[in-house]
Short mmCIF file of C-alpha atoms in Angstrom, two decimals:
data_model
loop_
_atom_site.label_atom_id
_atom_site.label_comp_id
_atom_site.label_asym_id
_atom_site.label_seq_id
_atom_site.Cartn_x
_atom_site.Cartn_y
_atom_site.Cartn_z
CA UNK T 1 0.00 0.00 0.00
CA UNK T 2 1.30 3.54 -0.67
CA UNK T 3 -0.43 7.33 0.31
CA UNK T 4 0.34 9.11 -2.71
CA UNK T 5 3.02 10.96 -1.28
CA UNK T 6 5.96 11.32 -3.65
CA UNK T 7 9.45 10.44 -1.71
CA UNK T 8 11.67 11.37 -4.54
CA UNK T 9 12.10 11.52 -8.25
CA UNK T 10 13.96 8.86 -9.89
CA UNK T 11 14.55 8.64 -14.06
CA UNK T 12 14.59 5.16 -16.16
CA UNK T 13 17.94 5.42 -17.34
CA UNK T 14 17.95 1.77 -19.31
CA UNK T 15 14.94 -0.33 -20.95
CA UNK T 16 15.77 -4.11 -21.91
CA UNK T 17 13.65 -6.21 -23.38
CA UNK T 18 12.96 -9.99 -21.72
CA UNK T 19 12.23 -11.75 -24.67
CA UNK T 20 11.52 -10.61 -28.42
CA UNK T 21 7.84 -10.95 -28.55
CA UNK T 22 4.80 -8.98 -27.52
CA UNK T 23 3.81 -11.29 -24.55
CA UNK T 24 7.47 -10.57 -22.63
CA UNK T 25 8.17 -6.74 -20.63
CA UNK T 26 10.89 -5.19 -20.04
CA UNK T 27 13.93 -4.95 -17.26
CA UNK T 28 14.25 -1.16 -16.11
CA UNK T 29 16.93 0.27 -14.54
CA UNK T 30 16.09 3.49 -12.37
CA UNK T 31 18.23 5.77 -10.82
CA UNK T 32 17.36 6.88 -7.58
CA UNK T 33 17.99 10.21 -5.64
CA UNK T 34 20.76 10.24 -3.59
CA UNK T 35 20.30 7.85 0.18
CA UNK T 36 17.36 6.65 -1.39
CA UNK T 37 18.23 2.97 -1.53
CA UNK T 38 20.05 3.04 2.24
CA UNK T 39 16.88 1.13 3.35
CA UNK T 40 15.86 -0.91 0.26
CA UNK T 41 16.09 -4.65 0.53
CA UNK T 42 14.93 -7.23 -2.22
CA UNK T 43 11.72 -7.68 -3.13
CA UNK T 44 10.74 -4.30 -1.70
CA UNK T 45 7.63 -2.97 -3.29
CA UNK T 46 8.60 0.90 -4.65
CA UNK T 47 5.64 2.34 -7.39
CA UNK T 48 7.06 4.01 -10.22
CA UNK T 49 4.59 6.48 -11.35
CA UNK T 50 1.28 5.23 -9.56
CA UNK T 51 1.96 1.47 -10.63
CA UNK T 52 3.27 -0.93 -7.83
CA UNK T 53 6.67 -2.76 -8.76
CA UNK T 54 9.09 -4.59 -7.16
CA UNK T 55 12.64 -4.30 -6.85
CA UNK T 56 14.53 -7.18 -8.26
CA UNK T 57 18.29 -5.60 -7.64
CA UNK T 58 19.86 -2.83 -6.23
CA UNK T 59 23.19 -1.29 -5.67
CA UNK T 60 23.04 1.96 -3.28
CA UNK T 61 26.60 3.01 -4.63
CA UNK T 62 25.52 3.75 -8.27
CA UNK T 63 22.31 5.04 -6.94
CA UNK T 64 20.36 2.01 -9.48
CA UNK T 65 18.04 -0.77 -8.61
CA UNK T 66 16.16 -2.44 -11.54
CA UNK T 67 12.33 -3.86 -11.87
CA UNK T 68 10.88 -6.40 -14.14
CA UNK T 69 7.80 -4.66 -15.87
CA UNK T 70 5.14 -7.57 -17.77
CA UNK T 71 4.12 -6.78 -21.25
CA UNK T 72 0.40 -6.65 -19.50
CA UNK T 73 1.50 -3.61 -17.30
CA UNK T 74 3.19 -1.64 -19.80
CA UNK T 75 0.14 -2.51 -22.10
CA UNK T 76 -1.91 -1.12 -18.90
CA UNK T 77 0.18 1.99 -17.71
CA UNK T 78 2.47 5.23 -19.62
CA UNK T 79 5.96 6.25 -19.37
CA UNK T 80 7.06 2.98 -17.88
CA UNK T 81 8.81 1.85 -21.55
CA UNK T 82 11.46 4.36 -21.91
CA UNK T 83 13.71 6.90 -21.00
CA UNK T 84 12.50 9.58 -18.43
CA UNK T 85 12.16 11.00 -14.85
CA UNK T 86 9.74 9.00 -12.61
CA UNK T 87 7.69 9.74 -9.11
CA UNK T 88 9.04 7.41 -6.42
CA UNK T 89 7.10 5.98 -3.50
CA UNK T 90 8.37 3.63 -1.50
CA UNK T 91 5.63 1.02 0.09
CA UNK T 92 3.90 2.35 3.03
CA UNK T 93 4.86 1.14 6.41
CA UNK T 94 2.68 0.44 9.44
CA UNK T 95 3.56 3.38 11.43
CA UNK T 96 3.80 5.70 8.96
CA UNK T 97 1.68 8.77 8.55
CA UNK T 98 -0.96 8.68 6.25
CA UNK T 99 -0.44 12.08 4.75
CA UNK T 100 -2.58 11.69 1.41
CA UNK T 101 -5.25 8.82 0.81
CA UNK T 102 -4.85 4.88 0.78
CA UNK T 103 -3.43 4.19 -2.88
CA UNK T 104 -2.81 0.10 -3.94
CA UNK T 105 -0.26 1.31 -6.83
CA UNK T 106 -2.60 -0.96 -9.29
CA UNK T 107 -3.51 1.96 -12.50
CA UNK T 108 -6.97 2.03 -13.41
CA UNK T 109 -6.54 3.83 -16.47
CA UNK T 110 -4.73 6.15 -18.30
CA UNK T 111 -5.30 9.94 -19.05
CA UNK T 112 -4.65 12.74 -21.16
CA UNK T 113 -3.48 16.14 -20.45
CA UNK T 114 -5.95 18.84 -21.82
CA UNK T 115 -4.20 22.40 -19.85
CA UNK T 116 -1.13 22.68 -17.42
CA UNK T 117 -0.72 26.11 -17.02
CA UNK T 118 0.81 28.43 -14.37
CA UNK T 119 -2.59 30.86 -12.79
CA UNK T 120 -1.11 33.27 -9.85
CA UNK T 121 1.45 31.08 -7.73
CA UNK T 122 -0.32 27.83 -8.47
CA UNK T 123 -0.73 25.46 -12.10
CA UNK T 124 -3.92 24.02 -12.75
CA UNK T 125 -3.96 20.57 -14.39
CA UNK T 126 -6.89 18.98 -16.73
CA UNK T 127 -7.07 15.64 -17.32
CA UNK T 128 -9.34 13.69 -19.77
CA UNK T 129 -10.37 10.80 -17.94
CA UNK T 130 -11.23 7.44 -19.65
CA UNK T 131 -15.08 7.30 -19.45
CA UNK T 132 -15.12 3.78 -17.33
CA UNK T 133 -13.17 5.96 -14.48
CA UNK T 134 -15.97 8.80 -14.82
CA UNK T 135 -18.24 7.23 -11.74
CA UNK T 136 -15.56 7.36 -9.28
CA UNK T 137 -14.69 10.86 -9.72
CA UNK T 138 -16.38 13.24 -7.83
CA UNK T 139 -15.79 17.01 -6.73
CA UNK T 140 -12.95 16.99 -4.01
CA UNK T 141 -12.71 13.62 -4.32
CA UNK T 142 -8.92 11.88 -4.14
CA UNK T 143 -7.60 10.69 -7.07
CA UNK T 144 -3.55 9.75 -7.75
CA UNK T 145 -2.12 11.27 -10.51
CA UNK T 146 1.44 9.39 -12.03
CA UNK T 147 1.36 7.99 -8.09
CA UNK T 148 0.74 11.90 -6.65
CA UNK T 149 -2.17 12.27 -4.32
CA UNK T 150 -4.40 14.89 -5.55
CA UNK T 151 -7.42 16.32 -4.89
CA UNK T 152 -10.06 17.30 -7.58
CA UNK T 153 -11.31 20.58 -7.88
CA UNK T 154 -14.34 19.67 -10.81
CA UNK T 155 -15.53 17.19 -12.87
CA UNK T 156 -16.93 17.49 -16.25
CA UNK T 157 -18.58 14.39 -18.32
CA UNK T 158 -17.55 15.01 -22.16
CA UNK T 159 -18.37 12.93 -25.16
CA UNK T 160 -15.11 11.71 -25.04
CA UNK T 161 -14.00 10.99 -21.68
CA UNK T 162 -14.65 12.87 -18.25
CA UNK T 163 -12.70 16.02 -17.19
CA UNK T 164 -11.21 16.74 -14.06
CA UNK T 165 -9.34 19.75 -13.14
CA UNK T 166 -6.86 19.78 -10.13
CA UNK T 167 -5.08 22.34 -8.59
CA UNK T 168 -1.26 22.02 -8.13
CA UNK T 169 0.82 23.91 -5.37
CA UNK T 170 4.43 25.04 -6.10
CA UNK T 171 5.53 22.25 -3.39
CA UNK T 172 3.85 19.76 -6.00
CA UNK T 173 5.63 20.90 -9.06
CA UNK T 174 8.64 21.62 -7.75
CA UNK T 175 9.14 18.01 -5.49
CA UNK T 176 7.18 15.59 -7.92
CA UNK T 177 7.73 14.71 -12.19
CA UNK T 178 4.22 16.70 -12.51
CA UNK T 179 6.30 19.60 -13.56
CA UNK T 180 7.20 18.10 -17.00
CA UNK T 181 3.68 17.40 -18.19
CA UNK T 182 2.31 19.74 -20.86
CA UNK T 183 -1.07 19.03 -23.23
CA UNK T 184 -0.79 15.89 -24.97
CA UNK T 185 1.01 13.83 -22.02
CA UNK T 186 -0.27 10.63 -20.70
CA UNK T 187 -0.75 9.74 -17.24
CA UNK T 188 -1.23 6.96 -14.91
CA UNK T 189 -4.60 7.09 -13.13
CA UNK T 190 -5.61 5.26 -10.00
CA UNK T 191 -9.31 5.89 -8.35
CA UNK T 192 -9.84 6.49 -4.77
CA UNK T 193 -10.27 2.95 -3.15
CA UNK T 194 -13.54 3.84 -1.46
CA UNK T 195 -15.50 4.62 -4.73
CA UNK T 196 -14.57 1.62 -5.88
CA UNK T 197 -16.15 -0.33 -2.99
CA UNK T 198 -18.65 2.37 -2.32
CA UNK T 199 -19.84 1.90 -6.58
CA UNK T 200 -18.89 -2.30 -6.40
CA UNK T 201 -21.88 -2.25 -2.92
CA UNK T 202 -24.22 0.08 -5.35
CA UNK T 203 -24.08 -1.84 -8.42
CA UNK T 204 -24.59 -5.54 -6.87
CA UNK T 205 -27.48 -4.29 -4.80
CA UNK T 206 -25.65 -4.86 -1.47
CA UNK T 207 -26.58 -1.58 -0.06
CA UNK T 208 -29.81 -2.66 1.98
CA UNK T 209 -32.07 0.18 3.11
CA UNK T 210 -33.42 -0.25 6.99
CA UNK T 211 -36.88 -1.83 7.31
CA UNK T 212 -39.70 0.55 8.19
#
């Protein structure tokens, strides 16, 4: 389990490929901010841009551990296939705080950047929403964001998907990989685990009203 709360920025500096067909992923090898990896064992789960993964080596002197990816989650997730900076979260501990919502690191979807732009000392962000994520999103609701907990500001059903606009803080965009998004980018998407229980109760008619 994870909050949604970035602990540092990481980039995939190396992509190989596990077998030559469509059905195999991909080894990446990220580096990591420096002290990162001090308490990183094997098999430690770390999500790399919203989507769970686990750490198959390590080696805190260059900085680099590496992750297998399956062909199913790249097929499932964006910017996990190449070259680029990454949001870091390492797995949530028991005592830890809490400090943005319960997040699996599982991607429900992927979005689209409509507007990231810069208004006063804040950016707002719009993302286009696939339409089979547009239930679970409600006005200052939680939603994660390329693994960043975020909260959003409105919701707007389209004909082609469902837009939600968040606000960003300079904390945000200077401390996460938000910063580099501009119209056009895709993110990772995960929905706030409640809806999905909350719509999963609604739609199976397990929600009981109290006898008169």
């Amino acid at each position: 389990m994870f909050t949604g709360i970035i602990t540092g920025v990481g980039r995939i500096v190396a992509t190989h490929d596990l077998g030559r067909s469509l059905h195999h992923g991909k080894r990446l090898t990220i580096e990591a901010p420096a002290g990162y990896l001090d308490d990183v064992g094997l098999g430690d789960s770390i999500a790399l841009n919203g989507a769970c993964m686990t750490v198959t080596s390590f080696s805190p002197e260059s900085r680099q551990f590496t992750i297998d990816i399956s062909a199913e989650s790249l097929d499932k997730t964006s910017g996990l296939d190449q070259q680029g900076t990454v949001n870091l979260e390492k797995a949530l501990r028991a005592h830890d705080r809490l400090g943005g919502h319960i997040v699996s690191g599982h991607v429900d979807g992927v979005g689209r950047i409509r507007h990231f732009a810069q208004i006063g000392e804040s950016w707002e962000l719009r993302v286009l929403a696939p339409h089979a994520l547009a239930k679970y999103l409600a006005y200052k609701g939680s939603i994660t964001v390329n693994g960043v907990s975020l909260t959003v500001n409105s919701v707007t059903d389209l004909p082609d998907g469902c837009e939600i606009s968040i606000n960003l803080i300079p904390h945000t965009v200077d401390n996460t990989a938000l910063g580099s998004l501009h119209a056009g980018s895709r993110v990772n998407l995960e929905i706030d685990t409640v809806a999905r229980y909350v719509e999963r109760m609604l739609s199976a008619g397990l929600i009981q009203k109290d006898s008169p």
